[in-house]
């Protein structure tokens, strides 16, 4: 998660940290970046007391090897290195690739799970619910690895790379498409609609990632604003928020969404607190709700999976003390901690275009809930069904959510559909791409 407003504040109060630490030990030529990574980790890393006191940089072939060698592995699955450009682009939805995701059914059939409308796949007309039967002329089973996962060998997310996909469409026909990766602007909102359930208006919002709109100050999402204004205009009385493939993103956008969803009576109350490491405790902060708009809910239903992480979990945790929050689908990923980039605090990293994004803070809600590294369990476990389009009531998890709105519970028949996927798309990625998983 990226706390953009924090970055500004930390630069102002911590400008002394913009240069590498004074260190009487000379740096071995060629190892300056590794030393900068190590120094930054000892200063800012949330678990900095677990970082070794000294490091022999020559024992690590790459910067990534060094970071992997010093992180606190019992809990840290998240810290990563990238470039400054890649980091900045990701948080405003500037992507490169085909622009789609995929998910498996219980019998390991592979389906397109979402498509970005302006991406190459979106412009070629791909839809959620298309079954992928072959990639580059090979059946899906041939891409299975010895560990039970899949490596589809689609190449790096670079423009110009092409791959061929054979689809079985919902009408039973087949089509083969060659798709060329390109740069594109991704959308976060995949679907918004309103159902009439027994005379009650129920909103459905499929939200794929917490991305800010470039150029807006303060940091926020124009898409989020448009969606919330749509639901306000429709007078929705309940809201189902589908985060099943949402790996996280901007904390500022998570705050924006939380402020739309909180009741007016709770505006001004504590949303969450941030805690840094012991040496940075003077910079711990808290965030209060500031109600936006007129939506008023006593409960919210979230559709979740193990692909629901980071900012997705932050919104769930923020709202739980103030209303009934119901999770339908599967247990979430488990990331109660967040990051801000450190190149702004170390000139060597900045000058070498290295963006270090380690875990730098932990969050807790107003009830003190902070330790959820195992994720939030679903109140009602229901299987995924990517063979159905967004907003289709035949989608098992959406059907279960609508059933809960109507009856206050989910039937045993729905529970019987639950399966634990052997491999999910979030498993295919690390670092920055795991926060914004897309091919």
Coordinates of C-alpha atoms in Angstrom, one line a residue:
X1 CA 0.0 0.0 0.0
X2 CA 1.2 3.4 -0.9
X3 CA 0.5 6.3 1.5
X4 CA 1.1 9.2 -0.9
X5 CA 0.2 11.9 1.5
X6 CA 2.7 10.4 4.0
X7 CA 5.5 10.8 1.5
X8 CA 5.0 14.5 1.3
X9 CA 4.9 14.8 5.1
X10 CA 8.0 12.7 5.7
X11 CA 10.0 14.7 3.2
X12 CA 9.2 17.9 5.0
X13 CA 10.0 16.7 8.5
X14 CA 12.8 14.3 7.6
X15 CA 14.8 16.1 5.0
X16 CA 18.0 15.2 6.9
X17 CA 17.4 11.6 5.7
X18 CA 17.8 12.5 2.0
X19 CA 21.5 11.7 2.1
X20 CA 23.1 8.4 2.9
X21 CA 24.1 8.0 6.6
X22 CA 27.5 9.0 7.6
X23 CA 29.5 5.8 8.0
X24 CA 33.2 5.6 8.8
X25 CA 33.3 2.2 7.1
X26 CA 34.3 2.8 3.5
X27 CA 32.0 1.4 0.8
X28 CA 33.4 -1.2 -1.5
X29 CA 33.5 0.2 -5.0
X30 CA 30.5 -1.0 -7.0
X31 CA 28.5 -1.8 -3.9
X32 CA 27.1 1.7 -3.2
X33 CA 23.5 0.8 -4.1
X34 CA 23.6 -2.3 -1.8
X35 CA 24.9 -0.1 1.0
X36 CA 22.1 2.4 0.3
X37 CA 19.5 -0.4 0.5
X38 CA 21.0 -1.7 3.8
X39 CA 21.2 1.8 5.3
X40 CA 17.7 2.6 4.4
X41 CA 16.4 -0.7 5.8
X42 CA 18.1 -0.2 9.1
X43 CA 16.5 3.3 9.3
X44 CA 13.0 2.8 8.0
X45 CA 12.1 -0.9 7.9
X46 CA 9.3 -1.7 10.2
X47 CA 11.2 -4.7 11.6
X48 CA 14.5 -3.0 11.5
X49 CA 15.6 -4.6 14.8
X50 CA 15.6 -7.9 12.9
X51 CA 18.0 -6.6 10.2
X52 CA 21.6 -7.9 10.7
X53 CA 24.0 -5.5 12.3
X54 CA 26.5 -5.8 9.4
X55 CA 26.4 -7.3 5.9
X56 CA 29.0 -8.5 3.5
X57 CA 27.7 -7.0 0.3
X58 CA 30.0 -9.2 -1.8
X59 CA 28.0 -12.3 -0.8
X60 CA 24.9 -11.0 -2.6
X61 CA 25.0 -11.2 -6.4
X62 CA 22.1 -8.7 -6.9
X63 CA 20.3 -6.0 -5.1
X64 CA 17.3 -8.3 -4.9
X65 CA 19.4 -11.0 -3.3
X66 CA 20.5 -8.6 -0.6
X67 CA 17.0 -7.4 0.2
X68 CA 15.8 -11.0 0.3
X69 CA 18.7 -11.8 2.7
X70 CA 17.9 -9.2 5.3
X71 CA 14.0 -9.0 5.4
X72 CA 12.1 -10.5 8.4
X73 CA 10.9 -13.6 6.6
X74 CA 8.6 -15.0 9.3
X75 CA 6.2 -12.1 8.4
X76 CA 7.5 -10.2 5.4
X77 CA 6.2 -11.4 2.1
X78 CA 5.9 -7.9 0.7
X79 CA 9.1 -5.8 0.6
X80 CA 10.5 -5.3 -2.9
X81 CA 12.6 -3.3 -5.3
X82 CA 11.5 -1.7 -8.5
X83 CA 12.3 1.5 -10.5
X84 CA 10.9 4.9 -9.7
X85 CA 9.0 5.2 -13.0
X86 CA 7.4 1.7 -12.6
X87 CA 6.3 2.5 -9.1
X88 CA 4.8 5.9 -10.0
X89 CA 3.1 4.5 -13.1
X90 CA 1.5 1.6 -11.2
X91 CA -0.3 3.7 -8.7
X92 CA -2.1 5.7 -11.4
X93 CA -2.8 2.8 -13.6
X94 CA -0.3 3.2 -16.4
X95 CA 0.4 -0.4 -17.4
X96 CA 2.0 -2.4 -20.2
X97 CA 0.9 -5.9 -21.2
X98 CA -2.2 -7.6 -22.5
X99 CA -4.4 -6.2 -19.8
X100 CA -6.3 -9.2 -18.4
X101 CA -6.5 -11.6 -15.5
X102 CA -7.5 -15.2 -15.2
X103 CA -9.0 -17.6 -12.6
X104 CA -9.7 -21.3 -12.3
X105 CA -12.9 -23.2 -11.6
X106 CA -13.1 -26.2 -9.2
X107 CA -12.2 -28.6 -12.0
X108 CA -9.2 -26.4 -13.1
X109 CA -10.7 -24.9 -16.2
X110 CA -9.1 -21.6 -16.9
X111 CA -11.2 -18.5 -17.6
X112 CA -10.6 -14.8 -18.2
X113 CA -11.4 -13.2 -14.9
X114 CA -11.2 -9.5 -15.8
X115 CA -10.2 -7.3 -18.7
X116 CA -9.1 -3.6 -18.8
X117 CA -11.2 -1.8 -21.4
X118 CA -8.3 0.2 -22.9
X119 CA -5.7 -2.6 -22.8
X120 CA -4.9 -4.7 -25.9
X121 CA -7.2 -7.5 -24.6
X122 CA -10.0 -5.1 -24.0
X123 CA -9.7 -3.5 -27.4
X124 CA -9.8 -7.0 -28.9
X125 CA -13.2 -7.6 -27.2
X126 CA -12.1 -10.1 -24.5
X127 CA -14.6 -10.7 -21.8
X128 CA -14.8 -12.3 -18.3
X129 CA -16.3 -15.7 -18.8
X130 CA -14.2 -16.7 -21.9
X131 CA -12.5 -20.1 -21.3
X132 CA -8.8 -20.2 -22.2
X133 CA -8.1 -23.6 -23.7
X134 CA -4.7 -23.0 -25.3
X135 CA -1.9 -20.5 -25.0
X136 CA 0.6 -20.3 -27.9
X137 CA -0.8 -23.5 -29.3
X138 CA -0.4 -25.6 -26.1
X139 CA -3.1 -26.8 -23.8
X140 CA -3.3 -25.3 -20.4
X141 CA -2.2 -28.5 -18.6
X142 CA 1.2 -28.3 -20.3
X143 CA 2.0 -25.2 -18.4
X144 CA 1.6 -26.8 -15.0
X145 CA 4.7 -26.7 -12.8
X146 CA 6.1 -29.4 -10.5
X147 CA 4.9 -27.4 -7.5
X148 CA 1.2 -27.4 -8.7
X149 CA 1.2 -23.9 -10.0
X150 CA 1.3 -22.6 -13.6
X151 CA 3.8 -20.7 -15.7
X152 CA 2.1 -19.6 -18.8
X153 CA 5.4 -18.1 -20.2
X154 CA 3.8 -14.9 -21.5
X155 CA 7.0 -12.9 -21.2
X156 CA 7.8 -9.6 -19.5
X157 CA 5.2 -6.8 -19.4
X158 CA 6.9 -5.0 -22.3
X159 CA 5.2 -3.5 -25.4
X160 CA 5.6 -5.6 -28.6
X161 CA 5.5 -9.1 -27.1
X162 CA 2.8 -11.2 -28.7
X163 CA 1.0 -14.3 -27.5
X164 CA -1.7 -16.4 -29.0
X165 CA -4.8 -17.5 -27.0
X166 CA -7.5 -20.0 -28.0
X167 CA -10.9 -19.4 -26.3
X168 CA -14.1 -21.3 -25.9
X169 CA -16.8 -18.7 -25.8
X170 CA -20.0 -18.9 -23.7
X171 CA -22.0 -19.7 -26.8
X172 CA -19.8 -22.8 -27.4
X173 CA -17.8 -21.4 -30.3
X174 CA -14.1 -21.2 -30.3
X175 CA -11.7 -18.4 -31.5
X176 CA -8.0 -17.9 -31.5
X177 CA -6.6 -14.4 -31.0
X178 CA -3.0 -13.1 -31.3
X179 CA -2.6 -10.3 -28.9
X180 CA 0.3 -7.8 -28.7
X181 CA 1.3 -6.2 -25.5
X182 CA 1.2 -2.4 -25.4
X183 CA 1.1 0.5 -22.9
X184 CA -2.4 1.4 -21.8
X185 CA -4.3 3.2 -19.0
X186 CA -6.1 0.7 -16.8
X187 CA -9.5 1.2 -15.2
X188 CA -10.3 0.2 -11.6
X189 CA -14.1 -0.2 -11.9
X190 CA -15.1 -3.4 -13.7
X191 CA -18.8 -3.2 -13.1
X192 CA -21.4 -1.1 -11.3
X193 CA -25.1 -1.9 -11.4
X194 CA -28.2 -2.0 -9.2
X195 CA -30.4 -5.0 -8.4
X196 CA -34.0 -4.9 -7.1
X197 CA -34.2 -7.5 -4.3
X198 CA -37.6 -7.6 -2.9
X199 CA -38.2 -3.9 -3.4
X200 CA -34.8 -3.0 -2.0
X201 CA -32.2 -1.4 -4.2
X202 CA -28.9 -3.2 -3.9
X203 CA -25.7 -1.8 -5.5
X204 CA -23.0 -4.1 -6.9
X205 CA -19.5 -2.7 -7.4
X206 CA -16.7 -4.8 -8.9
X207 CA -13.5 -2.9 -8.0
X208 CA -10.1 -4.2 -9.2
X209 CA -7.4 -2.0 -7.7
X210 CA -6.9 1.1 -5.6
X211 CA -5.4 3.5 -8.3
X212 CA -5.4 7.2 -8.1
X213 CA -6.3 9.5 -11.0
X214 CA -3.1 11.2 -12.2
X215 CA -3.0 14.9 -11.6
X216 CA -5.7 15.1 -8.9
X217 CA -4.8 16.9 -5.7
X218 CA -5.4 15.7 -3.0
X219 CA -4.7 12.1 -4.2
X220 CA -7.9 10.4 -5.1
X221 CA -9.8 8.5 -7.8
X222 CA -12.2 10.1 -10.2
X223 CA -13.6 6.6 -10.9
X224 CA -14.4 6.1 -7.3
X225 CA -16.2 9.4 -7.1
X226 CA -18.2 8.6 -10.3
X227 CA -19.3 5.2 -8.9
X228 CA -20.3 6.5 -5.5
X229 CA -22.3 9.3 -7.1
X230 CA -24.0 6.7 -9.3
X231 CA -25.0 4.7 -6.3
X232 CA -26.2 7.8 -4.5
X233 CA -28.3 8.8 -7.5
X234 CA -29.9 5.3 -7.5
X235 CA -30.7 5.5 -3.8
X236 CA -29.1 2.1 -3.0
X237 CA -29.9 0.7 0.4
X238 CA -27.3 -2.1 0.4
X239 CA -24.0 -2.4 -1.3
X240 CA -22.0 -5.4 -2.4
X241 CA -18.3 -4.6 -3.1
X242 CA -16.5 -7.2 -5.1
X243 CA -12.8 -7.2 -4.2
X244 CA -12.0 -10.8 -5.2
X245 CA -9.1 -9.9 -7.5
X246 CA -8.0 -6.6 -5.8
X247 CA -4.4 -6.8 -4.6
X248 CA -4.4 -3.3 -3.1
X249 CA -2.8 0.0 -4.1
X250 CA -3.1 3.5 -2.9
X251 CA -3.9 4.1 0.8
X252 CA -5.2 7.6 -0.1
X253 CA -7.8 6.0 -2.4
X254 CA -8.7 3.5 0.4
X255 CA -9.3 6.4 2.6
X256 CA -11.5 8.1 -0.1
X257 CA -13.6 4.9 -0.4
X258 CA -13.9 4.6 3.4
X259 CA -15.1 8.2 3.7
X260 CA -17.9 7.5 1.1
X261 CA -19.0 4.3 3.0
X262 CA -18.9 5.5 6.6
X263 CA -22.1 6.8 8.1
X264 CA -22.5 10.6 8.7
X265 CA -22.9 9.9 12.4
X266 CA -19.4 8.4 12.5
X267 CA -17.7 11.2 10.6
X268 CA -14.8 12.6 12.6
X269 CA -14.2 9.3 14.4
X270 CA -10.9 7.3 14.1
X271 CA -10.5 5.5 10.8
X272 CA -7.1 3.9 11.5
X273 CA -3.7 4.4 13.0
X274 CA -0.2 4.0 11.5
X275 CA 2.7 2.7 13.5
X276 CA 6.3 3.0 12.3
X277 CA 9.4 1.3 13.8
X278 CA 10.6 2.4 17.3
X279 CA 13.1 4.9 16.1
X280 CA 10.4 6.6 14.0
X281 CA 7.6 6.5 16.6
X282 CA 7.4 10.3 16.7
X283 CA 6.0 10.1 13.1
X284 CA 3.2 7.7 14.0
X285 CA -0.1 9.2 12.8
X286 CA -3.8 8.5 12.9
X287 CA -6.5 9.2 10.3
X288 CA -10.1 10.2 11.1
X289 CA -13.1 9.7 8.9
X290 CA -14.4 12.7 6.9
X291 CA -17.8 11.7 5.4
X292 CA -18.2 12.3 1.7
X293 CA -21.6 12.1 0.0
X294 CA -24.9 10.9 1.2
X295 CA -24.7 7.1 1.2
X296 CA -25.8 5.6 4.5
X297 CA -25.2 1.9 5.3
X298 CA -25.7 -0.1 8.4
X299 CA -23.9 -3.1 6.8
X300 CA -21.7 -3.8 3.8
X301 CA -21.1 -7.1 1.9
X302 CA -17.7 -7.7 0.5
X303 CA -16.8 -10.5 -2.0
X304 CA -13.3 -11.6 -1.2
X305 CA -10.7 -14.2 -2.0
X306 CA -7.0 -14.8 -1.3
X307 CA -6.4 -12.2 -4.0
X308 CA -8.0 -9.5 -1.8
X309 CA -5.0 -7.9 -0.2
X310 CA -3.5 -4.7 1.3
X311 CA -5.7 -1.7 0.7
X312 CA -8.7 -4.1 0.2
X313 CA -8.1 -5.4 3.7
X314 CA -7.5 -1.8 5.0
X315 CA -11.0 -0.7 3.9
X316 CA -12.6 -3.8 5.5
X317 CA -10.7 -3.3 8.7
X318 CA -11.5 0.5 8.8
X319 CA -15.2 -0.1 8.6
X320 CA -15.7 -3.2 10.8
X321 CA -15.9 -1.3 14.1
X322 CA -18.7 0.9 12.8
X323 CA -21.1 -1.4 10.9
X324 CA -21.9 -5.0 10.1
X325 CA -19.3 -6.2 7.6
X326 CA -19.9 -9.5 5.9
X327 CA -17.3 -11.4 3.8
X328 CA -18.5 -13.8 1.1
X329 CA -16.1 -16.0 -0.9
X330 CA -12.8 -16.9 0.7
X331 CA -10.2 -15.8 3.3
X332 CA -8.3 -12.6 2.3
X333 CA -4.5 -12.5 1.7
X334 CA -3.3 -11.1 5.0
X335 CA -1.4 -7.8 4.8
X336 CA -1.9 -5.6 7.8
X337 CA 1.2 -3.6 7.0
X338 CA 2.2 -1.0 4.3
X339 CA 5.0 0.8 2.6
X340 CA 6.1 4.1 1.2
X341 CA 9.0 4.4 -1.2
X342 CA 12.5 5.3 0.1
X343 CA 14.4 6.7 -2.8
X344 CA 13.4 10.2 -1.7
X345 CA 15.4 9.7 1.5
X346 CA 18.6 8.3 0.0
X347 CA 20.4 10.1 -2.8
X348 CA 22.2 6.9 -4.0
X349 CA 18.9 5.1 -4.6
X350 CA 17.4 8.1 -6.3
X351 CA 20.4 8.7 -8.6
X352 CA 20.6 5.0 -9.6
X353 CA 16.8 4.8 -10.3
X354 CA 16.3 2.2 -7.6
X355 CA 13.0 2.3 -5.7
X356 CA 13.1 0.5 -2.4
X357 CA 9.6 -0.3 -1.1
X358 CA 9.9 -2.2 2.1
X359 CA 7.4 -2.6 4.9
X360 CA 7.6 0.7 6.8
X361 CA 4.4 0.7 8.9
X362 CA 1.6 -1.3 10.4
X363 CA -2.1 -0.2 10.6
X364 CA -4.7 -0.8 13.2
X365 CA -8.4 0.1 13.2
X366 CA -10.2 2.0 15.9
X367 CA -10.8 -1.2 17.9
X368 CA -7.0 -2.0 17.8
X369 CA -7.3 -4.8 15.2
X370 CA -3.9 -5.0 13.6
X371 CA -2.5 -8.5 13.5
X372 CA -4.2 -10.3 10.5
X373 CA -1.3 -11.8 8.7
X374 CA -3.5 -14.9 8.1
X375 CA -6.2 -12.7 6.4
X376 CA -9.8 -12.1 7.3
X377 CA -11.9 -15.3 7.1
X378 CA -15.0 -15.3 5.0
X379 CA -18.3 -15.4 7.0
X380 CA -19.7 -17.5 4.2
X381 CA -17.3 -19.6 2.1
X382 CA -18.4 -19.8 -1.5
X383 CA -16.6 -21.0 -4.6
X384 CA -15.5 -18.7 -7.4
X385 CA -17.2 -19.0 -10.8
X386 CA -15.3 -17.0 -13.4
X387 CA -17.3 -18.6 -16.2
X388 CA -20.0 -16.0 -15.5
X389 CA -19.7 -12.3 -16.5
X390 CA -19.5 -9.4 -14.0
X391 CA -22.9 -8.7 -12.5
X392 CA -24.4 -12.0 -13.7
X393 CA -26.7 -13.4 -10.9
X394 CA -25.5 -16.9 -11.8
X395 CA -22.0 -16.0 -10.4
X396 CA -21.9 -18.0 -7.2
X397 CA -20.4 -15.3 -5.0
X398 CA -22.7 -12.6 -6.3
X399 CA -25.7 -14.9 -5.9
X400 CA -24.7 -15.7 -2.3
X401 CA -24.3 -12.0 -1.6
X402 CA -27.8 -11.2 -3.0
X403 CA -29.1 -14.1 -1.0
X404 CA -27.7 -12.7 2.2
X405 CA -29.2 -9.3 1.4
X406 CA -32.6 -10.9 1.1
X407 CA -32.5 -13.5 3.8
X408 CA -29.7 -12.5 6.2
X409 CA -27.9 -15.8 5.6
X410 CA -26.4 -17.9 2.8
X411 CA -27.8 -21.4 2.1
X412 CA -25.9 -24.6 2.6
X413 CA -26.2 -25.3 -1.1
X414 CA -24.0 -22.2 -1.7
X415 CA -21.5 -23.4 0.9
X416 CA -21.3 -26.7 -0.9
X417 CA -19.8 -24.8 -3.9
X418 CA -16.7 -23.8 -2.0
X419 CA -13.3 -25.0 -3.1
X420 CA -9.8 -23.9 -2.2
X421 CA -8.0 -23.0 -5.5
X422 CA -4.6 -24.8 -5.8
X423 CA -3.2 -21.8 -7.5
X424 CA -4.4 -18.2 -7.9
X425 CA -3.2 -15.3 -10.0
X426 CA -1.7 -13.5 -7.0
X427 CA 0.7 -16.5 -6.7
X428 CA 2.2 -15.7 -10.1
X429 CA 3.6 -12.3 -9.0
X430 CA 5.9 -10.7 -6.6
X431 CA 6.5 -7.2 -5.4
X432 CA 4.9 -4.4 -7.3
X433 CA 3.1 -6.7 -9.7
X434 CA 1.6 -8.6 -6.8
X435 CA -0.1 -5.4 -5.6
X436 CA -1.5 -4.9 -9.1
X437 CA -1.7 -8.4 -10.6
X438 CA -2.4 -8.4 -14.3
X439 CA -1.0 -10.0 -17.4

